[in-house]
mmCIF file of C-alpha atoms in Angstrom:
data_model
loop_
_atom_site.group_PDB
_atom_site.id
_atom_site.type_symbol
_atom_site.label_atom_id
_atom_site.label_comp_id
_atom_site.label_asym_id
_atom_site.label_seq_id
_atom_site.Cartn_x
_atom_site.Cartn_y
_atom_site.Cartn_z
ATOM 1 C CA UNK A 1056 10.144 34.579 9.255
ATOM 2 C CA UNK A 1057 10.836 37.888 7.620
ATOM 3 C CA UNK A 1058 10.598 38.523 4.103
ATOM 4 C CA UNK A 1059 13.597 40.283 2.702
ATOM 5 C CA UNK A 1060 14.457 41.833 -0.521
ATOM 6 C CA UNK A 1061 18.377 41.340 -1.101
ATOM 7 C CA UNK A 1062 19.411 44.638 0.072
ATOM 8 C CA UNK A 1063 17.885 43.972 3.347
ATOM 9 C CA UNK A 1064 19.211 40.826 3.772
ATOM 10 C CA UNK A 1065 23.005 41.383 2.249
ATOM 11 C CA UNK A 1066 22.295 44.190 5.367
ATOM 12 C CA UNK A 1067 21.389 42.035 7.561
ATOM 13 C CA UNK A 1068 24.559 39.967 7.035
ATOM 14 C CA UNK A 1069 26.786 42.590 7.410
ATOM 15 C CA UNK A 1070 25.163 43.456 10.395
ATOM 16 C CA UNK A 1071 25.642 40.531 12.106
ATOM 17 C CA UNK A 1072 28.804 39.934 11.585
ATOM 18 C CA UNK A 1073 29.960 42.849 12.249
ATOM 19 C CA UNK A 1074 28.768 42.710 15.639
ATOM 20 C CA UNK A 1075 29.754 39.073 15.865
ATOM 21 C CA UNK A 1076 33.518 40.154 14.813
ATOM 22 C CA UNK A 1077 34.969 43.189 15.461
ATOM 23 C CA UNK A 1078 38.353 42.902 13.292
ATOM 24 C CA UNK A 1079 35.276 42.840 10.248
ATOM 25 C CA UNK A 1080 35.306 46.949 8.835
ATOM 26 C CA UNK A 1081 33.587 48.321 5.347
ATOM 27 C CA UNK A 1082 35.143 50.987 3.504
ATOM 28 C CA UNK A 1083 34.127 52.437 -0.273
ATOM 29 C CA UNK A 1084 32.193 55.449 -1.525
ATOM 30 C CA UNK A 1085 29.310 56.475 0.335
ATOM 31 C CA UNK A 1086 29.194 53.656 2.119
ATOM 32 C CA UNK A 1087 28.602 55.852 5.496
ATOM 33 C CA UNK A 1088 26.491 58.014 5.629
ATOM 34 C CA UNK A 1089 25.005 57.986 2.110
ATOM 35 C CA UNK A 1090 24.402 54.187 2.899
ATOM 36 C CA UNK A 1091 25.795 53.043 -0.244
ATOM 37 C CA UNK A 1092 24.804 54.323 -3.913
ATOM 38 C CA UNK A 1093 21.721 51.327 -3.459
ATOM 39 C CA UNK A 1094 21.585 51.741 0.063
ATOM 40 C CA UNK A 1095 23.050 48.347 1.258
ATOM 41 C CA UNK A 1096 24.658 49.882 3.748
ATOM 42 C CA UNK A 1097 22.112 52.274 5.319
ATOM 43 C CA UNK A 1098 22.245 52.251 9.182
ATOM 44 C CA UNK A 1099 25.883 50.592 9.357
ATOM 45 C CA UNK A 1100 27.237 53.362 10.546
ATOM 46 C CA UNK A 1101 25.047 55.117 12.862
ATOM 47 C CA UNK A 1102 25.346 51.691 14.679
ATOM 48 C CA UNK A 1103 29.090 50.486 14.218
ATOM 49 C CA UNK A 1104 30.832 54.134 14.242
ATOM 50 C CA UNK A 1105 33.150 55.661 11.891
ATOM 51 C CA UNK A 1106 35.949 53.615 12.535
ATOM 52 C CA UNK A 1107 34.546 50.640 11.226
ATOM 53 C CA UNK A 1108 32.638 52.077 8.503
ATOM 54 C CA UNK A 1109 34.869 54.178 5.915
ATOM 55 C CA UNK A 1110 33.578 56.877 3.432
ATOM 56 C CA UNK A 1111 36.438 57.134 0.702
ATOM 57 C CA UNK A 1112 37.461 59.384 -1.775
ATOM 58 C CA UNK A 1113 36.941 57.668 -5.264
ATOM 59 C CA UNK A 1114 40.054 56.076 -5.859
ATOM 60 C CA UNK A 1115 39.146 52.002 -6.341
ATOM 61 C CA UNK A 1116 42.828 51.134 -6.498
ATOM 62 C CA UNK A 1117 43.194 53.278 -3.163
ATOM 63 C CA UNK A 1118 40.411 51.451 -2.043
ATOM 64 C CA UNK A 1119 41.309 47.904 -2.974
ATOM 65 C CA UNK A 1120 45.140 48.469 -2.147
ATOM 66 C CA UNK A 1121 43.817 50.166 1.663
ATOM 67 C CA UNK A 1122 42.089 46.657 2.119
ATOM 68 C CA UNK A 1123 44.628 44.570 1.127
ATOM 69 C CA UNK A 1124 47.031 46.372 3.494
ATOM 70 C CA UNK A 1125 44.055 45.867 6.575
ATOM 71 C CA UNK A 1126 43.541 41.812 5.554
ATOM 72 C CA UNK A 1127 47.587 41.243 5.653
ATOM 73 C CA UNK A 1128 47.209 43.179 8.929
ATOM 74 C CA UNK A 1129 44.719 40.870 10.710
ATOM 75 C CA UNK A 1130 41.899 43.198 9.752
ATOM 76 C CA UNK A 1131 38.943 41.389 7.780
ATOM 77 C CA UNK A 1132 37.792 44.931 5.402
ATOM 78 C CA UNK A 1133 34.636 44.458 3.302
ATOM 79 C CA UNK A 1134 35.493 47.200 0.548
ATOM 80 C CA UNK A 1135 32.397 48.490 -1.302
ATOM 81 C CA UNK A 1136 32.973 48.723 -5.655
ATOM 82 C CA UNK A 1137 30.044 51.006 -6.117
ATOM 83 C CA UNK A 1138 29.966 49.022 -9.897
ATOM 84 C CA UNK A 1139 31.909 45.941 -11.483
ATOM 85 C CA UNK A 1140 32.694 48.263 -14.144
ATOM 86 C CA UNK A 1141 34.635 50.499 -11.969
ATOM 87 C CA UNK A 1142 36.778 47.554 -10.622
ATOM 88 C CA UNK A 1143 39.027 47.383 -13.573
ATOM 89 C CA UNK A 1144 41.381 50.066 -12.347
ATOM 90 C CA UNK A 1145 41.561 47.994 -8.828
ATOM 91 C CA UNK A 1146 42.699 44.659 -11.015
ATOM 92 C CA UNK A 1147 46.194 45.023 -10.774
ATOM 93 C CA UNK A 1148 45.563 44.947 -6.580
ATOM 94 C CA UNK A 1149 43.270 42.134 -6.810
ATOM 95 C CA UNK A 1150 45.017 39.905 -8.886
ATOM 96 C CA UNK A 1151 48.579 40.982 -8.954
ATOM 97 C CA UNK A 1152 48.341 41.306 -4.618
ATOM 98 C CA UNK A 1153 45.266 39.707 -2.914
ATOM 99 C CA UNK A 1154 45.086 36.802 -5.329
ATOM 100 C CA UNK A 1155 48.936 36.258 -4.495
ATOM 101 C CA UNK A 1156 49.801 37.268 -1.130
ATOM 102 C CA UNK A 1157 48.975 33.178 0.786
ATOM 103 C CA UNK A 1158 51.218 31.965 -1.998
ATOM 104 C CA UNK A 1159 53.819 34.951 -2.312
ATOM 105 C CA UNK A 1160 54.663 34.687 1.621
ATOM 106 C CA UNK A 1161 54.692 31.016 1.407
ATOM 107 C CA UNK A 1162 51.179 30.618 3.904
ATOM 108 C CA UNK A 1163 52.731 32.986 6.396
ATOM 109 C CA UNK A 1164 50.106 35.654 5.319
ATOM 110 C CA UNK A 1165 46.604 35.666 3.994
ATOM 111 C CA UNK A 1166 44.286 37.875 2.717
ATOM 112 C CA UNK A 1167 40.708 37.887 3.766
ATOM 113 C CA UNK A 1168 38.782 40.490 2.580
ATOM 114 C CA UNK A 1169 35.583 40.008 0.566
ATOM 115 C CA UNK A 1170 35.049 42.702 -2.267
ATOM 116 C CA UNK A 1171 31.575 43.429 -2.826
ATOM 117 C CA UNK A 1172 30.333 44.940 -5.866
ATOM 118 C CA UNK A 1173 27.143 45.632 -7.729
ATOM 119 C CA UNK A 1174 26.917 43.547 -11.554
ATOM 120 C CA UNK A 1175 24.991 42.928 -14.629
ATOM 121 C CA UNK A 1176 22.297 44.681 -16.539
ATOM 122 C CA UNK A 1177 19.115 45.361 -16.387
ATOM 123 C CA UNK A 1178 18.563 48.660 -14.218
ATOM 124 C CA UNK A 1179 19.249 51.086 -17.428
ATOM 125 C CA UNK A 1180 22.163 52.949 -15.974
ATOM 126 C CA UNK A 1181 24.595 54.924 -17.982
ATOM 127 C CA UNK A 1182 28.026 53.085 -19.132
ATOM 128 C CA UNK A 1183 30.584 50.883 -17.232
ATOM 129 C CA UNK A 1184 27.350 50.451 -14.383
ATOM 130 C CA UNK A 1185 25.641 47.039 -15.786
ATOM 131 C CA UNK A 1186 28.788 44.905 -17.043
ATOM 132 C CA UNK A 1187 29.222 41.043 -16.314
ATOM 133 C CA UNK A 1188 32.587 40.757 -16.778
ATOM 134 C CA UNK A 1189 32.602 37.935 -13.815
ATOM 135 C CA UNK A 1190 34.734 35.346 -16.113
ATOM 136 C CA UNK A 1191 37.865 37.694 -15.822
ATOM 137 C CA UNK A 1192 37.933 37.573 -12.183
ATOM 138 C CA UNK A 1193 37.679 33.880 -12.415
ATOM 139 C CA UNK A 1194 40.916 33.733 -14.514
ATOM 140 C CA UNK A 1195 42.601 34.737 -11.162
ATOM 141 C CA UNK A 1196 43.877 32.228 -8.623
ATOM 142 C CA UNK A 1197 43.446 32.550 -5.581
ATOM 143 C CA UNK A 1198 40.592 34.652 -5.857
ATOM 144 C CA UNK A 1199 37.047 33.289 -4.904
ATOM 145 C CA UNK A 1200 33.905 34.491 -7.014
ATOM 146 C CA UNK A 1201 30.713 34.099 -5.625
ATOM 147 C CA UNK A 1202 27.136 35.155 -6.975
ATOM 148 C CA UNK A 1203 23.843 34.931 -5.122
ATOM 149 C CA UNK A 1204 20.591 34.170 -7.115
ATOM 150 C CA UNK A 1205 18.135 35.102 -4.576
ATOM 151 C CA UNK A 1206 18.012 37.169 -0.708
ATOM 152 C CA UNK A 1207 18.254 34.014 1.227
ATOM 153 C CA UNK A 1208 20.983 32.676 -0.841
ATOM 154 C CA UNK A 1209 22.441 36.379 -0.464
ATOM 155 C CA UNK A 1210 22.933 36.363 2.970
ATOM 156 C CA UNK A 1211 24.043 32.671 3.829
ATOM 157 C CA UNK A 1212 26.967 33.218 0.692
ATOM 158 C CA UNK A 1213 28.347 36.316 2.147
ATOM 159 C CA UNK A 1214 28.059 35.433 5.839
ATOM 160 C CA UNK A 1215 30.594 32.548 4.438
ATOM 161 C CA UNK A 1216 32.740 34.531 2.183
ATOM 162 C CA UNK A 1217 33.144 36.901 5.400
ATOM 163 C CA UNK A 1218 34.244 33.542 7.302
ATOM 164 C CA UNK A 1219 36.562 32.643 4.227
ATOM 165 C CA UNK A 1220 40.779 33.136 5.064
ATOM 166 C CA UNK A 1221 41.033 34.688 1.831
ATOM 167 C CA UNK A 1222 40.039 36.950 -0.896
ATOM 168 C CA UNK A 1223 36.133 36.695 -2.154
ATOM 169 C CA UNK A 1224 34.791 38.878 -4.974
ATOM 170 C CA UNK A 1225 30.929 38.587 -3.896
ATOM 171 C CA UNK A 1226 28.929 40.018 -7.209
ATOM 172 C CA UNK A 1227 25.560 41.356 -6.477
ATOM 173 C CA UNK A 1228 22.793 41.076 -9.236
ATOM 174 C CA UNK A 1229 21.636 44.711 -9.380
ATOM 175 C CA UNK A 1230 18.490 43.725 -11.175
ATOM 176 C CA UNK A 1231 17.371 41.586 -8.064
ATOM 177 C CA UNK A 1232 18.407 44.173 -5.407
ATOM 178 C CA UNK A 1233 14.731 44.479 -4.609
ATOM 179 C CA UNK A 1234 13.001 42.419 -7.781
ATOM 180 C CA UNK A 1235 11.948 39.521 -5.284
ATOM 181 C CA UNK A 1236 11.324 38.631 -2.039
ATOM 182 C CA UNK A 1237 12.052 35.609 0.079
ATOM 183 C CA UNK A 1238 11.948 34.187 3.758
ATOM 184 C CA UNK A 1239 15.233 34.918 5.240
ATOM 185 C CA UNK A 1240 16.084 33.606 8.832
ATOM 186 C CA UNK A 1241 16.789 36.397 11.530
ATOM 187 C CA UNK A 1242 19.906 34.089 12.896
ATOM 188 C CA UNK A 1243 22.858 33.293 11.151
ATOM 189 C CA UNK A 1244 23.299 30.677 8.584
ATOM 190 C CA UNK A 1245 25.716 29.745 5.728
ATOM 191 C CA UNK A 1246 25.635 28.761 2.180
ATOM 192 C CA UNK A 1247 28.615 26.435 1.466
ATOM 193 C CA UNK A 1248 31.063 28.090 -0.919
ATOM 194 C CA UNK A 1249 32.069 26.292 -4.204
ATOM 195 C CA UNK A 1250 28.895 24.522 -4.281
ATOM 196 C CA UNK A 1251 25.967 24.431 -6.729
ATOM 197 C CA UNK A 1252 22.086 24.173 -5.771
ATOM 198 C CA UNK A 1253 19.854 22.388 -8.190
ATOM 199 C CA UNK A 1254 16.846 25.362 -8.326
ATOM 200 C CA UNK A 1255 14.450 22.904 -10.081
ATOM 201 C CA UNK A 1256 14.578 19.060 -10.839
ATOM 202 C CA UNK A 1257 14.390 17.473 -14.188
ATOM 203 C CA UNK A 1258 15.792 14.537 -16.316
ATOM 204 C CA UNK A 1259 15.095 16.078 -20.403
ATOM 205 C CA UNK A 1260 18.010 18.567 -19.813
ATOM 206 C CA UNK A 1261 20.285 20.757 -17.840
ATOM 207 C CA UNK A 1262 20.123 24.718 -18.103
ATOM 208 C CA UNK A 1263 23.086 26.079 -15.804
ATOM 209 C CA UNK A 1264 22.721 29.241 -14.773
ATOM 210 C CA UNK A 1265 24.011 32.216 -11.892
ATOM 211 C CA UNK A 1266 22.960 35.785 -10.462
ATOM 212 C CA UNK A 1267 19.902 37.571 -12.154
ATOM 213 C CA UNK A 1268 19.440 34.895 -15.316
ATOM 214 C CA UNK A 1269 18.628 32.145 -12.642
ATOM 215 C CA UNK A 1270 15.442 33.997 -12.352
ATOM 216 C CA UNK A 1271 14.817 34.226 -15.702
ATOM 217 C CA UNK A 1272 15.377 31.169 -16.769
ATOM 218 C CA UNK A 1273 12.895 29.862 -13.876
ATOM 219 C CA UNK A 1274 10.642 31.409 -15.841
ATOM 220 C CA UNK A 1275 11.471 30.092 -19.337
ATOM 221 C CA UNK A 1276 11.324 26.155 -18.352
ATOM 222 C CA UNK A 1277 8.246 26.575 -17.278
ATOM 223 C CA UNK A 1278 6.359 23.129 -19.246
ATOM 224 C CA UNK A 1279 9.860 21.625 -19.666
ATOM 225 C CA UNK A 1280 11.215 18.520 -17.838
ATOM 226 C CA UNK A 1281 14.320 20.199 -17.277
ATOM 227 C CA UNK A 1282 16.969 20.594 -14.041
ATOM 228 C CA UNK A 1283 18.134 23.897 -13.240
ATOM 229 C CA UNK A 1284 21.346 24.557 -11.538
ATOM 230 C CA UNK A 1285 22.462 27.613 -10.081
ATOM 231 C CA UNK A 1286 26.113 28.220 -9.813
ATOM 232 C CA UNK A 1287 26.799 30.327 -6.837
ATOM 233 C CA UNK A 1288 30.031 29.734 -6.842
ATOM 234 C CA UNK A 1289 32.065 30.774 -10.652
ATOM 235 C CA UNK A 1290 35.145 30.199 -8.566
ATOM 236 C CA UNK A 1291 35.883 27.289 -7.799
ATOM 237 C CA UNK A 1292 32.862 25.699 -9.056
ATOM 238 C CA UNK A 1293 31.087 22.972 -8.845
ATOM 239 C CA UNK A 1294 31.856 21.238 -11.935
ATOM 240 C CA UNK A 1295 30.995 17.687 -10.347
ATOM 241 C CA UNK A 1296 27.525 18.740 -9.552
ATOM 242 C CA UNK A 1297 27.315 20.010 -13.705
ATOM 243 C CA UNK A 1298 28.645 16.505 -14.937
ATOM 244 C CA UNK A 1299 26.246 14.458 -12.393
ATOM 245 C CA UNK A 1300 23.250 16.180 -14.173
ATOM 246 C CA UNK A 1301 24.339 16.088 -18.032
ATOM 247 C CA UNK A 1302 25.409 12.170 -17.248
ATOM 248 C CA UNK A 1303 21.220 11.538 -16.221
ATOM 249 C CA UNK A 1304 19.603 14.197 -19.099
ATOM 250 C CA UNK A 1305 22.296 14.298 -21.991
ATOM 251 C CA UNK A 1306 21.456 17.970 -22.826
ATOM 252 C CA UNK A 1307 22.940 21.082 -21.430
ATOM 253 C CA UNK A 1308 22.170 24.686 -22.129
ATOM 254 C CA UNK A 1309 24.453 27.196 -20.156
ATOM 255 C CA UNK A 1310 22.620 31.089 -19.945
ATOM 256 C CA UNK A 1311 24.884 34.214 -18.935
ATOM 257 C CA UNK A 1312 24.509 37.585 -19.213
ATOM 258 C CA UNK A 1313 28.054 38.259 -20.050
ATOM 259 C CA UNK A 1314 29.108 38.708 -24.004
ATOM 260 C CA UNK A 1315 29.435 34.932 -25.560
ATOM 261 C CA UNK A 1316 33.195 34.881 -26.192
ATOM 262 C CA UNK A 1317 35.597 33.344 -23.570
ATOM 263 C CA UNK A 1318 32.597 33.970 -21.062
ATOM 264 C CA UNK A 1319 32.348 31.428 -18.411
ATOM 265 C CA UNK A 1320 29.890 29.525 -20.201
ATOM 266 C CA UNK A 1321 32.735 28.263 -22.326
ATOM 267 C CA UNK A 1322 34.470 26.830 -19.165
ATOM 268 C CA UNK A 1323 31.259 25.211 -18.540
ATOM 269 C CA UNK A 1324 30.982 23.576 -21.539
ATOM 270 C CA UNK A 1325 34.779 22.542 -21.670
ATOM 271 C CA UNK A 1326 34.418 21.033 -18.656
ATOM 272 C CA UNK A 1327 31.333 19.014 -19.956
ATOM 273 C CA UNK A 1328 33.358 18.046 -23.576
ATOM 274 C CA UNK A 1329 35.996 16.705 -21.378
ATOM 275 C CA UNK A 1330 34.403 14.436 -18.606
ATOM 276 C CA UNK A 1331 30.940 13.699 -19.759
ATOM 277 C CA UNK A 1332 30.998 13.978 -23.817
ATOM 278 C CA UNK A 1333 29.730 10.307 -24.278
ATOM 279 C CA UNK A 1334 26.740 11.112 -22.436
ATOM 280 C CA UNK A 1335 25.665 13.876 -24.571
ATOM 281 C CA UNK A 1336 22.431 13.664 -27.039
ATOM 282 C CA UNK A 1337 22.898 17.109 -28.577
ATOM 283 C CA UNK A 1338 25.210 20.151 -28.848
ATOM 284 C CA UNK A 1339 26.059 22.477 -25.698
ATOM 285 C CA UNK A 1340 23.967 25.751 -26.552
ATOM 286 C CA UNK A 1341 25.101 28.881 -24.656
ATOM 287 C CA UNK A 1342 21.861 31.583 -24.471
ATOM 288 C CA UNK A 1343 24.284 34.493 -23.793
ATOM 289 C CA UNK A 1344 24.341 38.541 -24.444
ATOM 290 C CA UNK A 1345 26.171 39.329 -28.023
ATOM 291 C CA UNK A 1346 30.047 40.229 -28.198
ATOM 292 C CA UNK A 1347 29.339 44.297 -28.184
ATOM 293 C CA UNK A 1348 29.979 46.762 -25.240
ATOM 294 C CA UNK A 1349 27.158 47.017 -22.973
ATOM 295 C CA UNK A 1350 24.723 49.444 -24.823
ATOM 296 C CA UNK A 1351 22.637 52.165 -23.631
ATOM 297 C CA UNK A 1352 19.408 52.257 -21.622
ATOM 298 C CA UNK A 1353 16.815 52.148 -24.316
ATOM 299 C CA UNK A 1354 18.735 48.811 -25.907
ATOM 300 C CA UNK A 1355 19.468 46.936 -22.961
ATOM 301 C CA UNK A 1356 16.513 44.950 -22.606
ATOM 302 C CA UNK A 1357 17.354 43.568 -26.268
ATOM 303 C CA UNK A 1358 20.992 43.007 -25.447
ATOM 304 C CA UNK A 1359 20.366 40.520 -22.301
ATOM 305 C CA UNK A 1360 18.906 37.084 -22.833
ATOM 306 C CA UNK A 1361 15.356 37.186 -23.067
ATOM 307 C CA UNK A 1362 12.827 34.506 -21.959
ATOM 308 C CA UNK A 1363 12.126 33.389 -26.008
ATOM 309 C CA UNK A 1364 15.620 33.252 -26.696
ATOM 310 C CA UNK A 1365 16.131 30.616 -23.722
ATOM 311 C CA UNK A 1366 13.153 28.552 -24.931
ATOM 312 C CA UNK A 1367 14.074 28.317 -28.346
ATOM 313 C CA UNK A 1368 17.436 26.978 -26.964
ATOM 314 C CA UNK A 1369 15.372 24.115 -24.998
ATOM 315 C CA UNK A 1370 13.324 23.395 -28.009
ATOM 316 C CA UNK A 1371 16.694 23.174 -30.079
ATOM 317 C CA UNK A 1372 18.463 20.674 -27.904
ATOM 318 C CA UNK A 1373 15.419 18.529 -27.270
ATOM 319 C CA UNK A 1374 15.271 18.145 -30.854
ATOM 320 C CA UNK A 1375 17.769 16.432 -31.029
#
């Protein structure tokens, strides 16, 4: 079995389906023949053709609003973000359009387009390129959010969201585009949307996680009797597979990249307060980036959450 990187294998995916599905077309900036500003998309259209793969000016709301027009059409467009942080002036599609259009026509139309986009800190890129703004997309129903941890996980997650009948934001850790390396099956396979994985077993506590802070907090339980689940899915997620595991350790520490206030953490831990409270030994601790803009290169690495602040997070709750 092949070992991928998660470019290769979120390549791989769109491969496959593409071949599998010919109404399934990616459009964006470079996405042609640049390959895509990380090269995801290197080779896609040498093989598929220019019709199916779209270089576009850089216009994300002409972007966005172009794809929803293709999914109401039958189409099933894959539009390229080349950064989270440049999705903010394709909201208003997404949420006011996409989000809406099952609903608006009453189920007579649906949107199914998955939106993929680069996220998160980590690389040292210049401004609006590392946000994790991921808990303002999941404000928006109707709109699926999905976030791969790893390159298998990465390709069995967007083979589904490419499956889904409607609209998937599919976030791609930038700091893991080629930061590990896993088997990843040549065939197709699919990861289960709106589920959670448990990543490691344990009955002391729970640490929740998603994306590129799975990896790190891997790292940081190391010695700790604690269960580690990754998310996947923000939205909807899998809140029943959060309460089973804080019911059996009592504990729960949620880790995010995204600034502490209103991030999804705090839905996390709402969720937790309302159905599983009783079962708690000790606060809910969020390990989260602080509530400032995303800075600079040379501060970034003390602006994410760092392996010593996670463990001093374990060591608080288990005190308890």
């Amino acid at each position: 079995m092949a070992q991928l990187n998660m470019v290769q294998a979120i390549n791989q995916a769109l491969a496959q389906e593409m071949a599998r599905d010919d109404r399934v077309l990616l459009l964006g900036e470079d996405v042609g023949r640049d390959g895509g500003v990380f090269r995801v998309t290197e080779g896609l259209l040498e093989r598929f053709g220019r019709e199916r793969v779209l270089d576009t000016p850089l216009c994300e709301s002409g972007i966005m609003g172009a794809a929803i027009g293709m999914a109401a059409y039958g189409l099933r467009p894959v539009p390229e973000i080349q950064f989270l942080g440049f999705t903010y002036s394709a909201f208003e599609q997404l949420f006011a359009h996409a989000a809406r259009l099952r609903s608006r026509s009453r189920g007579r139309y649906s949107c199914p387009l998955v939106v993929r986009t680069p996220y998160g800190g980590g690389i040292k890129a210049p401004e609006l390129h590392e946000e994790s703004t991921e808990a303002l997309f999941c404000q928006v129903p109707g709109l699926k959010v999905v976030v791969p941890s790893g390159p298998y996980l990465a390709k069995g997650l967007l083979l589904a969201a490419l499956r889904d009948p409607d609209p998937v934001l599919f976030l791609e850790p930038t700091r893991l585009y080629r930061l590990l390396r896993e088997e990843v099956p040549e065939g197709e396979y699919l990861v289960e949307l709106g589920k959670a994985r448990v990543a490691r077993p344990g009955n002391s506590l729970t640490v929740v996680a998603w994306g590129s802070m799975l990896e790190r907090v891997l790292k940081a339980v190391e010695g700790y009797d604690a269960e580690v689940l990754d998310l996947m899915t923000l939205n909807p997620f899998d809140s029943e597979a959060i309460v089973t595991s804080v019911r059996k350790t009592g504990r729960l520490v949620i880790v995010h990249e995204a600034a502490k206030t209103c991030g999804f953490g705090a839905e996390i831990a709402a969720t937790v307060a309302e159905e599983a409270i009783l079962h708690l030994r000790a606060p809910i601790l969020r390990v989260t980036a602080p509530d400032v803009p995303v800075p600079l290169a040379k501060l970034i690495d003390h602006y994410l959450p760092g392996l010593q602040q996670i463990r001093s997070a374990l060591d608080e709750v288990l005190q308890y």
